[in-house]
Amino acid sequence: MAKQNTRSADSRDMYAVHTMFRREFGALPTLIRRVTAHDGARARIVADHVALLVDLLHVHHRSEDDHCRPKLAGRGPQDVAPIVELMRSQHQVVDAALQATETVMSRVGPIALKRYQRKVFAAR
């Protein structure tokens, strides 16, 4: 019979990764607004950065969904059920926004992404 690992998890990496995502996604409105209408090279750099962040967050969420959430649910189902459900629902909301961003970027390119972001941020 295999020995079960009962060590506590070291979650410092999760804190660092989440901090990075909040910082980088928080910086996007300013980065996008600073791209001038005729600066295609800068627009491409910013669009590539947006695409990188979107891809990284998709991979991060997939990893949490496939590995962290099941372990949390299995180790303390009653204690952590509300947290696991909150995690699931937050991932759905974020993933929908990521998919919308990917759709806009794939259809119209970086200049239209800027217009889309202006509309999204103005609605807040």
C-alpha atoms as a printed R data frame, in Angstrom:
    type eleno elety resid chain resno       x      y       z
1   ATOM     1    CA   MET     A     1   0.000  0.000   0.000
2   ATOM     2    CA   ALA     A     2   1.376  3.397  -0.965
3   ATOM     3    CA   LYS     A     3   2.145  5.854   1.772
4   ATOM     4    CA   GLN     A     4  -0.087  8.940   1.620
5   ATOM     5    CA   ASN     A     5   1.652 12.293   1.668
6   ATOM     6    CA   THR     A     6   0.341 14.220   4.673
7   ATOM     7    CA   ARG     A     7   2.672 17.225   4.463
8   ATOM     8    CA   SER     A     8   1.071 20.631   4.348
9   ATOM     9    CA   ALA     A     9   1.107 22.302   0.988
10  ATOM    10    CA   ASP     A    10   3.472 25.192   0.397
11  ATOM    11    CA   SER     A    11   1.187 27.709  -1.267
12  ATOM    12    CA   ARG     A    12   3.660 30.605  -1.561
13  ATOM    13    CA   ASP     A    13   3.995 29.984  -5.303
14  ATOM    14    CA   MET     A    14   0.236 30.310  -5.736
15  ATOM    15    CA   TYR     A    15   0.290 33.672  -3.978
16  ATOM    16    CA   ALA     A    16   3.143 34.871  -6.208
17  ATOM    17    CA   VAL     A    17   1.430 33.702  -9.405
18  ATOM    18    CA   HIS     A    18  -1.909 35.261  -8.483
19  ATOM    19    CA   THR     A    19  -0.144 38.512  -7.561
20  ATOM    20    CA   MET     A    20   1.583 38.527 -10.949
21  ATOM    21    CA   PHE     A    21  -1.696 37.963 -12.814
22  ATOM    22    CA   ARG     A    22  -3.444 40.755 -10.906
23  ATOM    23    CA   ARG     A    23  -0.538 43.135 -11.543
24  ATOM    24    CA   GLU     A    24  -0.196 42.324 -15.252
25  ATOM    25    CA   PHE     A    25  -3.904 42.310 -16.072
26  ATOM    26    CA   GLY     A    26  -4.299 45.482 -14.010
27  ATOM    27    CA   ALA     A    27  -1.614 47.175 -16.129
28  ATOM    28    CA   LEU     A    28  -3.286 46.285 -19.443
29  ATOM    29    CA   PRO     A    29  -5.717 49.218 -19.663
30  ATOM    30    CA   THR     A    30  -2.850 51.706 -19.402
31  ATOM    31    CA   LEU     A    31  -0.664 49.747 -21.826
32  ATOM    32    CA   ILE     A    32  -3.496 49.580 -24.346
33  ATOM    33    CA   ARG     A    33  -4.492 53.242 -23.974
34  ATOM    34    CA   ARG     A    34  -0.907 54.347 -24.599
35  ATOM    35    CA   VAL     A    35  -0.820 52.731 -28.042
36  ATOM    36    CA   THR     A    36  -1.379 55.470 -30.590
37  ATOM    37    CA   ALA     A    37  -3.681 54.889 -33.538
38  ATOM    38    CA   HIS     A    38  -0.891 54.585 -36.124
39  ATOM    39    CA   ASP     A    39   1.745 52.738 -34.076
40  ATOM    40    CA   GLY     A    40   1.285 49.241 -35.473
41  ATOM    41    CA   ALA     A    41   4.591 47.970 -34.060
42  ATOM    42    CA   ARG     A    42   3.663 48.979 -30.507
43  ATOM    43    CA   ALA     A    43   0.137 47.639 -30.970
44  ATOM    44    CA   ARG     A    44   1.585 44.248 -31.972
45  ATOM    45    CA   ILE     A    45   3.865 44.185 -28.892
46  ATOM    46    CA   VAL     A    46   0.947 44.968 -26.584
47  ATOM    47    CA   ALA     A    47  -1.324 42.482 -28.368
48  ATOM    48    CA   ASP     A    48   1.351 39.796 -28.011
49  ATOM    49    CA   HIS     A    49   1.599 40.587 -24.296
50  ATOM    50    CA   VAL     A    50  -2.187 40.304 -23.936
51  ATOM    51    CA   ALA     A    51  -2.128 36.965 -25.784
52  ATOM    52    CA   LEU     A    52   0.684 35.683 -23.554
53  ATOM    53    CA   LEU     A    53  -1.209 36.622 -20.385
54  ATOM    54    CA   VAL     A    54  -4.437 35.068 -21.671
55  ATOM    55    CA   ASP     A    55  -2.626 31.825 -22.554
56  ATOM    56    CA   LEU     A    56  -0.802 31.713 -19.211
57  ATOM    57    CA   LEU     A    57  -4.012 32.259 -17.261
58  ATOM    58    CA   HIS     A    58  -5.790 29.526 -19.232
59  ATOM    59    CA   VAL     A    59  -2.970 27.091 -18.407
60  ATOM    60    CA   HIS     A    60  -2.915 28.187 -14.774
61  ATOM    61    CA   HIS     A    61  -6.664 27.729 -14.359
62  ATOM    62    CA   ARG     A    62  -6.573 24.352 -16.092
63  ATOM    63    CA   SER     A    63  -3.870 23.235 -13.667
64  ATOM    64    CA   GLU     A    64  -5.857 24.461 -10.665
65  ATOM    65    CA   ASP     A    65  -9.025 22.817 -11.985
66  ATOM    66    CA   ASP     A    66  -7.285 19.516 -12.732
67  ATOM    67    CA   HIS     A    67  -5.019 19.277  -9.682
68  ATOM    68    CA   CYS     A    68  -5.742 21.733  -6.864
69  ATOM    69    CA   ARG     A    69  -9.519 21.791  -6.774
70  ATOM    70    CA   PRO     A    70  -9.959 17.996  -6.646
71  ATOM    71    CA   LYS     A    71  -7.343 17.694  -3.898
72  ATOM    72    CA   LEU     A    72  -8.983 20.444  -1.854
73  ATOM    73    CA   ALA     A    73 -12.393 18.859  -2.269
74  ATOM    74    CA   GLY     A    74 -11.070 15.424  -1.353
75  ATOM    75    CA   ARG     A    75  -9.158 16.445   1.752
76  ATOM    76    CA   GLY     A    76 -11.860 18.416   3.502
77  ATOM    77    CA   PRO     A    77 -15.087 18.266   1.553
78  ATOM    78    CA   GLN     A    78 -17.324 19.988   4.081
79  ATOM    79    CA   ASP     A    79 -14.754 22.508   5.257
80  ATOM    80    CA   VAL     A    80 -13.675 23.697   1.839
81  ATOM    81    CA   ALA     A    81 -16.804 23.163  -0.261
82  ATOM    82    CA   PRO     A    82 -17.707 26.885  -0.310
83  ATOM    83    CA   ILE     A    83 -14.146 27.825  -1.310
84  ATOM    84    CA   VAL     A    84 -14.004 25.184  -4.028
85  ATOM    85    CA   GLU     A    85 -17.348 26.383  -5.416
86  ATOM    86    CA   LEU     A    86 -16.184 30.006  -5.328
87  ATOM    87    CA   MET     A    87 -13.009 28.982  -7.156
88  ATOM    88    CA   ARG     A    88 -15.035 27.164  -9.807
89  ATOM    89    CA   SER     A    89 -17.437 30.057 -10.354
90  ATOM    90    CA   GLN     A    90 -14.636 32.631 -10.505
91  ATOM    91    CA   HIS     A    91 -12.803 30.542 -13.089
92  ATOM    92    CA   GLN     A    92 -15.956 30.418 -15.233
93  ATOM    93    CA   VAL     A    93 -16.319 34.198 -15.167
94  ATOM    94    CA   VAL     A    94 -12.633 34.830 -15.897
95  ATOM    95    CA   ASP     A    95 -12.508 32.185 -18.620
96  ATOM    96    CA   ALA     A    96 -15.503 33.765 -20.372
97  ATOM    97    CA   ALA     A    97 -13.714 37.144 -20.362
98  ATOM    98    CA   LEU     A    98 -10.517 35.517 -21.658
99  ATOM    99    CA   GLN     A    99 -12.426 33.827 -24.475
100 ATOM   100    CA   ALA     A   100 -14.089 37.131 -25.412
101 ATOM   101    CA   THR     A   101 -10.677 38.808 -25.536
102 ATOM   102    CA   GLU     A   102  -9.270 36.009 -27.699
103 ATOM   103    CA   THR     A   103 -12.231 36.311 -30.066
104 ATOM   104    CA   VAL     A   104 -11.767 40.036 -30.491
105 ATOM   105    CA   MET     A   105  -8.015 39.667 -31.018
106 ATOM   106    CA   SER     A   106  -8.427 36.920 -33.594
107 ATOM   107    CA   ARG     A   107 -11.062 38.796 -35.587
108 ATOM   108    CA   VAL     A   108  -9.797 42.307 -35.725
109 ATOM   109    CA   GLY     A   109  -6.248 42.609 -34.494
110 ATOM   110    CA   PRO     A   110  -4.558 44.889 -32.008
111 ATOM   111    CA   ILE     A   111  -6.050 48.264 -33.026
112 ATOM   112    CA   ALA     A   112  -9.599 46.979 -32.667
113 ATOM   113    CA   LEU     A   113  -8.577 45.361 -29.379
114 ATOM   114    CA   LYS     A   114  -7.811 48.842 -28.118
115 ATOM   115    CA   ARG     A   115 -11.328 50.026 -29.095
116 ATOM   116    CA   TYR     A   116 -12.855 46.936 -27.449
117 ATOM   117    CA   GLN     A   117 -10.897 47.483 -24.235
118 ATOM   118    CA   ARG     A   118 -12.000 51.151 -24.144
119 ATOM   119    CA   LYS     A   119 -15.616 50.032 -24.386
120 ATOM   120    CA   VAL     A   120 -15.171 47.374 -21.677
121 ATOM   121    CA   PHE     A   121 -13.350 49.705 -19.288
122 ATOM   122    CA   ALA     A   122 -15.835 52.538 -19.887
123 ATOM   123    CA   ALA     A   123 -18.662 50.205 -18.808
124 ATOM   124    CA   ARG     A   124 -17.100 49.728 -15.376
